[in-house]
Coordinates of C-alpha atoms in Angstrom, one line a residue:
X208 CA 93.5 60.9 95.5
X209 CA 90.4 61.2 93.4
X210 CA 89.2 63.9 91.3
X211 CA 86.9 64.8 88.6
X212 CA 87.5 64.3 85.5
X213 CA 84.0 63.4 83.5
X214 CA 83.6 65.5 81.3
X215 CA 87.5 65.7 80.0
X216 CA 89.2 68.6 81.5
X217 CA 89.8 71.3 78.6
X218 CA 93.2 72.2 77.9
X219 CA 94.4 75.5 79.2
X220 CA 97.8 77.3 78.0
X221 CA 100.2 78.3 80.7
X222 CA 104.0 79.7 80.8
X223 CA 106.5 77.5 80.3
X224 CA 108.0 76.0 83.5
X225 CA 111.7 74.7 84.1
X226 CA 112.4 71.2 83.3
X227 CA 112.6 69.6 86.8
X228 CA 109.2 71.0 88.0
X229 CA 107.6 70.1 84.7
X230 CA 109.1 66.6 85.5
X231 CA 107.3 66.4 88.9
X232 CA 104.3 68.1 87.8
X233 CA 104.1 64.9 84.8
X234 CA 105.1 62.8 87.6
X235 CA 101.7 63.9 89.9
X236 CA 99.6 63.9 86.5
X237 CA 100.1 60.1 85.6
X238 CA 100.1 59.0 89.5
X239 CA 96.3 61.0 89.3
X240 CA 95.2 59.7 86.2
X241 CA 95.4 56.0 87.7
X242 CA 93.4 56.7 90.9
X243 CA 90.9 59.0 88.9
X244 CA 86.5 58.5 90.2
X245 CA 84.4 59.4 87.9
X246 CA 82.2 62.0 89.0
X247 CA 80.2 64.9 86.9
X248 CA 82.4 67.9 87.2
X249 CA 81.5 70.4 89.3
X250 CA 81.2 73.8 87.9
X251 CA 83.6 75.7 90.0
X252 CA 86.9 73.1 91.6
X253 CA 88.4 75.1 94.1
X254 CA 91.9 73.6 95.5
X255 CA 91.3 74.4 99.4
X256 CA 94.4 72.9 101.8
X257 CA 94.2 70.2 103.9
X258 CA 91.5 67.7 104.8
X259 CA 89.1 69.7 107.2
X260 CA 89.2 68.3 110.8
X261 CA 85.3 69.5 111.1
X262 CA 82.8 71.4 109.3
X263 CA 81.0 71.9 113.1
X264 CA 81.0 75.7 113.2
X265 CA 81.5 75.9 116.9
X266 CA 84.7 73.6 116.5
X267 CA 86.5 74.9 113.4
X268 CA 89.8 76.5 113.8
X269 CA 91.4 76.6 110.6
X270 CA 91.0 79.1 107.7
X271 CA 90.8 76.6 104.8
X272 CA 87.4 74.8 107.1
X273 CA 85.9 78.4 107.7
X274 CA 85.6 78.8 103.8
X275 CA 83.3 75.3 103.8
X276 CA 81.3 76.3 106.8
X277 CA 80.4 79.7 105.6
X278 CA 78.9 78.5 102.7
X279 CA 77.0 75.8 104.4
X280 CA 76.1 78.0 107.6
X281 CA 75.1 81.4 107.9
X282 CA 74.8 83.8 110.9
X283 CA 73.0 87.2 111.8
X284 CA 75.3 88.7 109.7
X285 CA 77.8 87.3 106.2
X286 CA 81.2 88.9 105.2
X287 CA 80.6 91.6 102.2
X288 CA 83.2 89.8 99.9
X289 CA 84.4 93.7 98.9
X290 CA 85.5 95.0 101.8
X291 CA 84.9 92.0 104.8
X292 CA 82.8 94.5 106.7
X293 CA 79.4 92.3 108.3
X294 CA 76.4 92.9 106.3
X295 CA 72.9 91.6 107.1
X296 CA 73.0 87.9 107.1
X297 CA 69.7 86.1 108.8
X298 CA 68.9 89.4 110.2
X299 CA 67.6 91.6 108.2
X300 CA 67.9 94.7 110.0
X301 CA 69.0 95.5 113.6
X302 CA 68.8 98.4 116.4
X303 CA 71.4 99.4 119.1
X304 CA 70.9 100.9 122.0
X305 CA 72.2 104.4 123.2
X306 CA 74.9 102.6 125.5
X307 CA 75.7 100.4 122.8
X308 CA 74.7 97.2 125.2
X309 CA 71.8 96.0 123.8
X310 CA 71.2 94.8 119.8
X311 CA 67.6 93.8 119.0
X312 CA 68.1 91.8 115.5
X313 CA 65.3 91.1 113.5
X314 CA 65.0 88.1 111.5
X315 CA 63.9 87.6 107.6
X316 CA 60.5 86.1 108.3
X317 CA 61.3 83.8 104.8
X318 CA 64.2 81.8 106.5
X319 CA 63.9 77.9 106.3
X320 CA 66.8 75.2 106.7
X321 CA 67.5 73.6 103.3
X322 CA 65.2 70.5 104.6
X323 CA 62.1 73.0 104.9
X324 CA 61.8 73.7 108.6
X325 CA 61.2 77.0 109.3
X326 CA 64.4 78.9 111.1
X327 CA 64.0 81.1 114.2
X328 CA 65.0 83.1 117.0
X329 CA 65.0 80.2 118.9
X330 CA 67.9 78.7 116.4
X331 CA 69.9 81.4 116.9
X332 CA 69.4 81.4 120.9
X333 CA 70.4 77.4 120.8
X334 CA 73.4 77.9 118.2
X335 CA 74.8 80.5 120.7
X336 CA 74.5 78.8 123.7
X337 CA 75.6 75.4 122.2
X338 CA 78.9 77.1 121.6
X339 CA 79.4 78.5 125.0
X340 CA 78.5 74.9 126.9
X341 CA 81.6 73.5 128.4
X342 CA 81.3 70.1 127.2
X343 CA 81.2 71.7 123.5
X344 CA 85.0 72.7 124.2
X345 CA 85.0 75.4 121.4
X346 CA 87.7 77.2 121.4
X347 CA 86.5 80.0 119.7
X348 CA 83.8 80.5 122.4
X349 CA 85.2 83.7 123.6
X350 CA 83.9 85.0 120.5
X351 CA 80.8 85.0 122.5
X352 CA 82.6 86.1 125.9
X353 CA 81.2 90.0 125.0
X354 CA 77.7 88.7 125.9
X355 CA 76.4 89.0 129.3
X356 CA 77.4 86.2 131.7
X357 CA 78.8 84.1 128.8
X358 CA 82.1 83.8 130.1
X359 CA 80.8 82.5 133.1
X360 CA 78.5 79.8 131.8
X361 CA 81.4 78.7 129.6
X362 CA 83.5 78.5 132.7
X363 CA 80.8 76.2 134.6
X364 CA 80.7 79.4 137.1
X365 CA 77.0 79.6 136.4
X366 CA 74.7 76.7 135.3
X367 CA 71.3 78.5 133.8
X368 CA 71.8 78.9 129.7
X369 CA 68.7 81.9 130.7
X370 CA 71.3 84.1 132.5
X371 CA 73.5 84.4 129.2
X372 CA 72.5 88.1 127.2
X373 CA 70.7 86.3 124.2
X374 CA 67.2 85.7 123.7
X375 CA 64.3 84.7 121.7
X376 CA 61.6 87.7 122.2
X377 CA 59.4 86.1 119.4
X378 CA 60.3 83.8 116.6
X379 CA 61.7 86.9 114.0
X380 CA 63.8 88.6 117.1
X381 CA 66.7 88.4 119.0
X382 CA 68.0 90.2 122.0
X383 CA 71.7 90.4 122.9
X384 CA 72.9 91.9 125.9
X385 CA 76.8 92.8 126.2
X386 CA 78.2 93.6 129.3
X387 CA 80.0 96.0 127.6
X388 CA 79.8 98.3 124.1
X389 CA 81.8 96.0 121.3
X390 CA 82.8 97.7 118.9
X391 CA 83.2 95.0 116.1
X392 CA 80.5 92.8 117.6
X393 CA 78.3 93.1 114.4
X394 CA 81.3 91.3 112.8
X395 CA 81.5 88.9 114.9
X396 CA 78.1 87.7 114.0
X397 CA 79.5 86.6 110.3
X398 CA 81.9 84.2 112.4
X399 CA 81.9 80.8 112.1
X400 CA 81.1 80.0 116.1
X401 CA 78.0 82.4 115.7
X402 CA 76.7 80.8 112.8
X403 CA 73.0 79.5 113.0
X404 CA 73.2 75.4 113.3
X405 CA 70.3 72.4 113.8
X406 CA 69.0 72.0 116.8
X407 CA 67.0 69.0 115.7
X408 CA 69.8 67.3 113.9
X409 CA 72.5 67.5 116.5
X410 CA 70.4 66.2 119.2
X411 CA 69.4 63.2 116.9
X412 CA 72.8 62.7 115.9
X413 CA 75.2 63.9 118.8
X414 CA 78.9 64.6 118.0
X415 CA 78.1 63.0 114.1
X416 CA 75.9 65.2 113.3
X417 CA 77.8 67.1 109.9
X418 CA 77.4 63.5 108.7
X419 CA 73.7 63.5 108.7
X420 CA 71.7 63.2 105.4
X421 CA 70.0 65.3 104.4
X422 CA 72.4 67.7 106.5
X423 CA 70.4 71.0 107.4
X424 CA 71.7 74.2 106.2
X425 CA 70.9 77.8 106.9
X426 CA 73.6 79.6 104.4
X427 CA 73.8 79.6 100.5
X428 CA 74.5 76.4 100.1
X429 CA 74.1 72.1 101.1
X430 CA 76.3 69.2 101.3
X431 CA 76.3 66.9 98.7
X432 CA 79.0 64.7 100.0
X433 CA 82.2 64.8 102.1
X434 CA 84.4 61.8 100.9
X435 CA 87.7 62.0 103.0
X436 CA 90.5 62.5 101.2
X437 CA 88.8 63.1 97.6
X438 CA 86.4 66.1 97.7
X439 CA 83.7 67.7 99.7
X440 CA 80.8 68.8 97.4
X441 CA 78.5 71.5 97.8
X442 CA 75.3 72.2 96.3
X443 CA 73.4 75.3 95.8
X444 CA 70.6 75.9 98.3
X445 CA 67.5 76.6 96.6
X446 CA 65.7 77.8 100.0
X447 CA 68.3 79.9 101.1
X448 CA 66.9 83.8 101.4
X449 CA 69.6 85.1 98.9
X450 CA 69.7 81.9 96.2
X451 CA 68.9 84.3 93.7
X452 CA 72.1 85.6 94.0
X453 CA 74.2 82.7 94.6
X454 CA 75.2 81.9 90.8
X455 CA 77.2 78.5 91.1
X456 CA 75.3 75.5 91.0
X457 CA 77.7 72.8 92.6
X458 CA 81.5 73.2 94.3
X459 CA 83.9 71.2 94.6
X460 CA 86.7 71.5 97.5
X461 CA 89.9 69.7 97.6
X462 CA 91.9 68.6 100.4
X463 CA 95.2 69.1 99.0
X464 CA 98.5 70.1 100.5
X465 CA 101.1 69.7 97.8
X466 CA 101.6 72.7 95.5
X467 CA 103.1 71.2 92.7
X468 CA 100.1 68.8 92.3
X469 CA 97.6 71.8 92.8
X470 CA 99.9 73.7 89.8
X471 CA 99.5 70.3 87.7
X472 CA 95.4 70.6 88.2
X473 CA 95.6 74.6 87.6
X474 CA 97.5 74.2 84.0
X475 CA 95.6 71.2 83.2
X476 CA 91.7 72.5 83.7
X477 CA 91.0 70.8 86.6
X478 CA 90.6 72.9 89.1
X479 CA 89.3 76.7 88.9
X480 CA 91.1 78.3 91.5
X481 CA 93.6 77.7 93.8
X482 CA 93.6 79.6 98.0
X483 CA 96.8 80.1 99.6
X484 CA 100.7 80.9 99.0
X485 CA 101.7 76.9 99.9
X486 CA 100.1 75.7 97.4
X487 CA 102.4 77.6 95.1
X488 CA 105.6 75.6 94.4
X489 CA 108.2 78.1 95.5
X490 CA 110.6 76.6 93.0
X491 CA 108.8 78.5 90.7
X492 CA 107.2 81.2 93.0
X493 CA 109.7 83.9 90.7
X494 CA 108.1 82.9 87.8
X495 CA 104.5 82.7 88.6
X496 CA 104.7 86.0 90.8
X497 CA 104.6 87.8 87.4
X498 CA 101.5 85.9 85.9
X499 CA 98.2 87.9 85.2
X500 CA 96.6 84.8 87.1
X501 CA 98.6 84.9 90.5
X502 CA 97.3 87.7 92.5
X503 CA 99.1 88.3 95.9
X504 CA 97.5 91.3 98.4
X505 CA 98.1 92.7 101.6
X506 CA 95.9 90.7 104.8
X507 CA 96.0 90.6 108.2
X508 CA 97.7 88.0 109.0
X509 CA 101.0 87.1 111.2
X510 CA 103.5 84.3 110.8
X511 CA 105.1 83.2 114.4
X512 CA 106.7 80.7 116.8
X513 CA 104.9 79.9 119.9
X514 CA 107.2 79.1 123.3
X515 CA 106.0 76.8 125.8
X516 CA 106.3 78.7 128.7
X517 CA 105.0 76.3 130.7
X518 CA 108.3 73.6 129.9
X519 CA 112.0 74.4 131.0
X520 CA 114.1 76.4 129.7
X521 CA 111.3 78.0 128.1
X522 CA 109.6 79.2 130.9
X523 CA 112.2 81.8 131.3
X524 CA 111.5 85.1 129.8
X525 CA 115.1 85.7 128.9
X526 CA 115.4 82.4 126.6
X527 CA 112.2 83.4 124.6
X528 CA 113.8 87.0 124.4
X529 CA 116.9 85.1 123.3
X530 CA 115.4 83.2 120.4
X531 CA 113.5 86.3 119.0
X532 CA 116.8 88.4 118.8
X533 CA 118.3 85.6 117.1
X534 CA 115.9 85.7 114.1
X535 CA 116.8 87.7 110.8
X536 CA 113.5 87.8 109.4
X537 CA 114.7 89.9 106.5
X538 CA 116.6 86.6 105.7
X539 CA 113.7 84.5 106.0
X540 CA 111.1 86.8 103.7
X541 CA 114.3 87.6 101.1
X542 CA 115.5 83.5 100.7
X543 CA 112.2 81.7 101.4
X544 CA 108.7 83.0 101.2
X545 CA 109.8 85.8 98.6
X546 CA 105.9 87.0 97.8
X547 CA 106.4 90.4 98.9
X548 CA 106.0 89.4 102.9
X549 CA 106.7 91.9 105.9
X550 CA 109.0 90.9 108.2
X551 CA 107.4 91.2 111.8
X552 CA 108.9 92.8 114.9
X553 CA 105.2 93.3 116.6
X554 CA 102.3 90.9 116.5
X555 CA 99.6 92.8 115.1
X556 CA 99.8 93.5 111.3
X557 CA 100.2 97.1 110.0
X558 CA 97.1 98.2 108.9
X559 CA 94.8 96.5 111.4
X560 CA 92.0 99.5 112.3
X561 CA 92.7 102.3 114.5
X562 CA 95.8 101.0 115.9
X563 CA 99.4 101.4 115.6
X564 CA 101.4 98.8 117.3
X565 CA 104.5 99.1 119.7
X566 CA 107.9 97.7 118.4
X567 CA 109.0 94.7 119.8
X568 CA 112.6 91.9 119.2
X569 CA 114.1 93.2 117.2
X570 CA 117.5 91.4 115.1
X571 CA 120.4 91.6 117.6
X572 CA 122.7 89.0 118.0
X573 CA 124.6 90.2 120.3
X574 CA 121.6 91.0 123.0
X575 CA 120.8 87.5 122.2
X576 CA 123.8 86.0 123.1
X577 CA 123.4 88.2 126.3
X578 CA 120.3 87.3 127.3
X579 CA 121.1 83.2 126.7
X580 CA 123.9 83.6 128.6
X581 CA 121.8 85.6 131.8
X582 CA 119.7 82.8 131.9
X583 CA 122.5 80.3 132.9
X584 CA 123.5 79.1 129.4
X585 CA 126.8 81.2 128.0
X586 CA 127.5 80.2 124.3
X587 CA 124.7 77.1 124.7
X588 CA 126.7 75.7 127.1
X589 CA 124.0 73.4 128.7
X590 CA 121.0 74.3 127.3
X591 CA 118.9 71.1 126.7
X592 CA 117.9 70.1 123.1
X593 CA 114.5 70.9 122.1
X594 CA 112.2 70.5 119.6
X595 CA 110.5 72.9 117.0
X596 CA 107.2 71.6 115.4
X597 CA 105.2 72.2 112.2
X598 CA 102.4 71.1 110.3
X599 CA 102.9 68.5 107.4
X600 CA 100.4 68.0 104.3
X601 CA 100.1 65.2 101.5
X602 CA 102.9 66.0 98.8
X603 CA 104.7 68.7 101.2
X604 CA 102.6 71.8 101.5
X605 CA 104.1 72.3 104.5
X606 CA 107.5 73.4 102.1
X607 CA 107.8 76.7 103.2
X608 CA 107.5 76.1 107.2
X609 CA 110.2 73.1 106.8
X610 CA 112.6 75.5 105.3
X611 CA 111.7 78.1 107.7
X612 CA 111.9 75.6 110.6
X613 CA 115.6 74.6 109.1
X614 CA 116.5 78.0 108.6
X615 CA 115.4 78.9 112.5
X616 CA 117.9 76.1 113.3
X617 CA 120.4 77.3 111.7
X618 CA 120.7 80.7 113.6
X619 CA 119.9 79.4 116.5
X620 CA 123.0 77.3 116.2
X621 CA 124.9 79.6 115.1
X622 CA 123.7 82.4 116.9
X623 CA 123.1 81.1 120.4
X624 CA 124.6 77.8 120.5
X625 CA 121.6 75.9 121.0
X626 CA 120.5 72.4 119.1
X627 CA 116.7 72.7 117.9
X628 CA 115.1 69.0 116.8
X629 CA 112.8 69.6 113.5
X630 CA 109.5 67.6 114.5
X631 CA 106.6 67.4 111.6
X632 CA 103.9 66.2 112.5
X633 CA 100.1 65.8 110.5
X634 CA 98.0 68.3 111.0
X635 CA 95.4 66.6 113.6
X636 CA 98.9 66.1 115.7
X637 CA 99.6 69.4 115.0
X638 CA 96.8 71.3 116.8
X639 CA 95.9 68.4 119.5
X640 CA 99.6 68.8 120.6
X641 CA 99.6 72.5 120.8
X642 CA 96.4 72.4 122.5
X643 CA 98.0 69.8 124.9
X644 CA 100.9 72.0 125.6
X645 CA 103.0 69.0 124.8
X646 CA 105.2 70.8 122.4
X647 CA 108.4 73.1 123.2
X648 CA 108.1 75.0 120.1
X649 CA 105.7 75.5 117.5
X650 CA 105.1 77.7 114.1
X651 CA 101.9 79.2 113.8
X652 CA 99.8 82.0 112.3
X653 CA 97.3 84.0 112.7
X654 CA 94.8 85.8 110.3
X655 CA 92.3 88.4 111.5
X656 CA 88.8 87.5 112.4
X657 CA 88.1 91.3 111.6
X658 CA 89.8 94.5 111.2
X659 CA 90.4 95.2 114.6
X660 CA 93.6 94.8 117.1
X661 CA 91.0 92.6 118.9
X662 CA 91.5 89.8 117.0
X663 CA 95.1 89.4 117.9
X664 CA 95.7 90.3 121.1
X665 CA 92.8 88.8 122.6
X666 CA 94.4 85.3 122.1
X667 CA 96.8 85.6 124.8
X668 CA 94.3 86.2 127.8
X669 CA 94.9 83.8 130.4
X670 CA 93.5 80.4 129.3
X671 CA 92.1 81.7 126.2
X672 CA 91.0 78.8 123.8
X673 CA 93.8 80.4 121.3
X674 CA 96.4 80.7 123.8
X675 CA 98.3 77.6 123.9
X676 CA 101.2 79.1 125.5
X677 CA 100.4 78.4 129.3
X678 CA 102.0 82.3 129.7
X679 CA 99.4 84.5 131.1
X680 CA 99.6 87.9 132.9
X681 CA 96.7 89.5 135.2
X682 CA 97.3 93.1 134.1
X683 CA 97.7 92.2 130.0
X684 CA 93.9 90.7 130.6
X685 CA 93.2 93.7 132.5
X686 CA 93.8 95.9 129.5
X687 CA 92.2 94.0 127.2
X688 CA 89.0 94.2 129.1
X689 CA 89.6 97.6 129.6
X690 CA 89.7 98.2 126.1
X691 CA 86.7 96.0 125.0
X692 CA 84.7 98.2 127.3
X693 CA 86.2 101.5 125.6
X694 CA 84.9 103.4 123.3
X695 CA 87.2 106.1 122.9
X696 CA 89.5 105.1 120.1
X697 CA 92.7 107.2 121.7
X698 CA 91.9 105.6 125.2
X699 CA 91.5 102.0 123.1
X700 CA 95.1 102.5 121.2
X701 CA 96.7 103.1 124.3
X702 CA 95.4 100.2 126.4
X703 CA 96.0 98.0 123.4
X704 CA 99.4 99.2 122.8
X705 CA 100.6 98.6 126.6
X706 CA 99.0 95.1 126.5
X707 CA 101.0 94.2 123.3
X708 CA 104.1 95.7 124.8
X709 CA 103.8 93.2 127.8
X710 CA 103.0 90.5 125.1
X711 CA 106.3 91.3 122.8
X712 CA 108.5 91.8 126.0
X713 CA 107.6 88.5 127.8
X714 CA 108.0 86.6 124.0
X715 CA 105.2 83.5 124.7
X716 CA 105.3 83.9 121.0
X717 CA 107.8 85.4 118.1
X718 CA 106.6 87.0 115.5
X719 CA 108.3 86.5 112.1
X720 CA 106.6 88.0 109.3
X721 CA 103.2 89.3 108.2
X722 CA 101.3 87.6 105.5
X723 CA 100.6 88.8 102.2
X724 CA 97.4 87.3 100.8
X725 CA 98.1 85.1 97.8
X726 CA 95.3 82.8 95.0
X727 CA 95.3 82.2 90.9
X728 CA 92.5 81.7 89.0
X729 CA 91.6 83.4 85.6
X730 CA 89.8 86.7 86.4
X731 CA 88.2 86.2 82.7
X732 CA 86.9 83.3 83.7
X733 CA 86.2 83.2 87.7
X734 CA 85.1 86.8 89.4
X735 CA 83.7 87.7 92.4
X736 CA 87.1 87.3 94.5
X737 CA 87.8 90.5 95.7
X738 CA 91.4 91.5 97.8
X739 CA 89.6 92.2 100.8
X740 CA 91.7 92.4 104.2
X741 CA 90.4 89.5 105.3
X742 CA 91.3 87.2 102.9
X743 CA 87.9 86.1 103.3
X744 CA 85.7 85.1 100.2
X745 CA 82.3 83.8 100.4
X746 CA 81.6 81.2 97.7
X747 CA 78.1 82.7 97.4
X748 CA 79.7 85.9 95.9
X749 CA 81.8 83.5 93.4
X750 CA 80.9 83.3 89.7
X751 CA 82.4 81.9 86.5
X752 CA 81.6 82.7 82.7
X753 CA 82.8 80.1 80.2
X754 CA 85.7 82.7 78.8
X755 CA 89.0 81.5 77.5
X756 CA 91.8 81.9 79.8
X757 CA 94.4 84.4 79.2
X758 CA 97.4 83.4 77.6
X759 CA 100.1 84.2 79.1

């Protein structure tokens, strides 16, 4: 792997760490120095997970490819980096009608793609409707499902992109049309799928167009380059409507999955920051925990196992019941993630807006053993091996779910009887084979798109891009249209709160814990990161002063 090191990285003080992780981190810092390219240092690093599948913003699914998008796309509206509540984006201002149907959003009449080209309604219109068209297969198109016939036109049911509620009334203005009042729509406008893309590029280019140089880009900043593996390097947009407030010149991102090697970087100067609790070797999670520089938060976000319901035995509700009884998550958040995580009983996160959730599996051994034994297999007896998969990264960032996997095997066996095969697999596997259904178990998680219930439980419609469970239930879809029609927050809690009951009691997936939002950087040094719900931080907000880091 190749990172920047021209000029030499300054020296930075950090605690002392135990003699075997100083070892490996050594280890990683000689094996770096020998496949070193000489680049000009960027002027913020930012250590940012795995290799991004895509920066396409109607096919991006994971958090750490979101961060890269949203600095190189924009939509109507952008995250405020304080409290991740949509502020005006490409639109400058908007109106909504008395029904709450119909937003008229009104362009900033000094927009331009970073090439020059003016940006319009018309962009807008064709970004929308790009990510609705079947043969895009986004997954995240039901974002766009609250607009007027878009679910249809996704689902091929209607051909005519003019029948869909968004239009160009003149090149400054928008119309959308909902077929019913949303109440987070306006955040759904700062989502990746809604972002604003090139028209003119894609069709020149087809499925390669992120590759194209110069690469058109309506948000703060451009692409430099993307070299696999190494970096992908972004440059300030000097066209952009807000570049006067976008402070860093050039970013770096790195694909990088193991945590000791993103520590080694950290300590060493070169990298600024670092995103996300696995990149934080949990040998030494005790010890970093109580750092001024590692700052862990509350988020939205849910750890879980998804079932197959769709392969034998899991299609039977009383197995999937039987492996979420099993679970002692208070053993799982106590020995292994140990950063102050929740452990989960319901899907959506305490604190989500509005909303209080029903309770669901709880730990029970003995209704485990029950329920197992209902379903034809008494103390295992019988019940075919099966595999649990998770995601792998260079250098094992995928720690934490290996133990967790091993730990989930462990009580299974113990518990129920039952023989679980670990499979880890790369990430591209990963998401193709959950996509595929060809998996029997999988880990997962979820972080909100916005602070509403929503954003959970709207995964589990029947056939939702998100699903990939194969379980699906009329009435829970039922509710959850009844409740995106609602405006009445009472009638919306309890419509919400019946659809996840049906969703914990059926058990497609097992929640395990909730997230706890987790980074280090200097805050002397790098500011603009705020602890927002979210865990959302737009690199636009970001800024660094030349301060000496804290010693600590």
């Amino acid at each position: 792997m190749n990172l920047p090191t021209n000029p030499p990285l300054p020296r930075r003080r950090f605690r002392r760490i135990p003699k075997a992780a100083a070892l490996l981190v050594c280890g990683f810092s000689l094996l770096f120095t020998d496949c070193v390219r000489r680049e000009p240092r960027a002027d913020i690093v930012i250590v940012n997970g795995i290799e991004p599948e895509t920066l396409d913003p109607a096919l991006v699914l994971g958090v750490s490819e979101g961060r890269i998008v949203s600095g190189l796309f924009e939509g109507l509206t952008r995250v405020n980096p304080k409290t991740a509540l949509p502020d005006p984006g490409l639109a400058s201002h908007w109106e909504i009608s008395p029904d709450g149907r119909i937003y008229t959003f009104h362009l900033r009449t000094n927009l331009v793609w970073s090439t020059g080209e003016p940006i319009t309604s018309a962009d807008v219109v064709y970004s929308w409707i790009r990510a609705l068209k079947p043969e895009t297969a986004s997954e995240y198109a039901g974002q766009l499902f609250y607009l007027k016939n878009a679910e249809d036109f996704n689902s091929g049911k209607i051909k005519d992109p003019n029948l869909v509620g968004v239009h160009a009334i003149d090149p400054y203005t928008v119309r959308v049309e909902l077929t019913n009042p949303t109440a987070f729509f306006l955040d759904l406008c700062a989502f990746p799928t809604l972002e604003v893309v090139p028209r003119q590029t894609i069709e020149k280019y087809g499925d390669k167009w992120i590759m194209a140089k110069p690469l058109p880009s309506s948000g703060p900043y451009e692409m430099m380059f993307w070299h696999l593996n190494d970096r992908i390097r972004l440059r300030k947009n000097p066209r952009y409507w807000d570049a006067a407030n976008t402070r860093i010149e050039v970013a770096d991102f790195l694909p990088l999955g193991s945590p000791i090697t993103a520590l080694n970087l950290y300590e060493t100067g070169g990298v600024d920051l670092v995103w996300d609790k696995d990149l934080v070797p949990t040998e030494l999670l005790d010890v970093l925990m109580k750092r001024p520089d590692f700052h862990s938060y509350t988020i939205l976000g849910t750890y879980f196992i998804r079932c197959n319901t769709t392969r034998k035995p899991f299609n039977d509700v009383r197995v999937r019941q039987a492996l979420g009884y099993a679970i002692d998550r208070e053993r799982i958040t106590k020995k292994i993630t140990r950063a102050g995580e929740v452990p989960a009983t319901h899907f959506t996160p305490p604190g989500i807006g509005h909303y209080h959730a029903p309770e669901g599996l709880g730990y029970d051994p003995d209704k485990a053993r029950k329920l197992l034994a209902e379903a034809g297999y008494p103390g295992g007896k019988g019940f075919p091996r099966f595999t649990y998969m998770f995601n792998a990264s260079a250098g094992g960032a995928s720690l934490i779910h290996a133990k967790i996997a091993v730990e989930l095997q462990q009580m299974w066996r113990d518990t129920l009887g039952i023989d679980m095969e670990l499979r880890q697999v790369e990430w591209k596997v990963y998401l193709s084979d959950e996509n595929k259904l060809d998996y029997d178990t999988s880990r997962d998680s979820w972080i909100g798109d916005y602070n509403d219930p929503d954003t959970f439980l709207n995964l589990f419609m029947t056939d939702g891009g998100n699903n990939r469970t194969g379980w699906g239930d009329p009435h829970y879809d039922d509710l959850i249209r009844s409740a995106d029609k609602e405006n009445d927050p009472a009638k919306r809690q309890k419509y919400l709160y019946e659809a996840e009951s049906i969703l914990l009691t059926n058990g497609p997936v097992i929640p395990i814990f909730y997230y706890v939002g987790f980074n280090y950087y200097h805050t002397n040094i790098i500011h603009g990161i705020y602890e927002n719900v979210l865990d959302n931080h737009p690199l636009n907000a970001i800024w660094k002063t030349p301060a000496t880091p804290t010693k600590h």
